[in-house]
């Protein structure tokens, strides 16, 4: 699971140096705590999310954020949904299908752990990486005041910068928690603020 996550984030243009420990800890935690069927479901869902993220990055040139996904889904609401198949990256589909198949096979050969308390170790490592991410980029960076205040010079959107520290799921959760996922993008200009709908 960590390999698929890191591969997806690397190929979609995210700097993964800060994500290696978090992805390995999350994968170990799932393997130690969850059963085989649930792990296979998680592998399949992870494969679908990875396919979407890689296809989005290949067609748009930037990694997706939750705000971009939600705002984009409002714009394509009137389109024929069959046209969305044209946006799937064929190379990503083949590679991720292989990774999901390998993960499902490995889930069937997962040993049974009698000492589930060992899950404390990866859980602590995962909490430490998320605490470090909050030190590097505090949650207040997702507030509209920060976005407007910092938007005047060489501004990198908070969600895009958060991908380096939290990965896709962590960034999506930060966007949901702060409410920035549901607000339309604001373009800060020196003399005029334009709201893009």
Tab-separated table of C-alpha atoms in Angstrom, residues 62 66 104 106 123 130 138 159 190:
chain	number	residue	atom	x	y	z
A	62	UNK	CA	-0.863	19.713	-11.580
A	66	UNK	CA	-10.330	18.669	-3.193
A	104	UNK	CA	-4.781	-8.263	-3.209
A	106	UNK	CA	-0.377	-10.217	-0.692
A	123	UNK	CA	0.153	4.538	15.072
A	130	UNK	CA	1.083	14.438	11.130
A	138	UNK	CA	-0.145	25.114	10.520
A	159	UNK	CA	-3.617	22.661	-0.436
A	190	UNK	CA	-3.505	44.333	-6.079
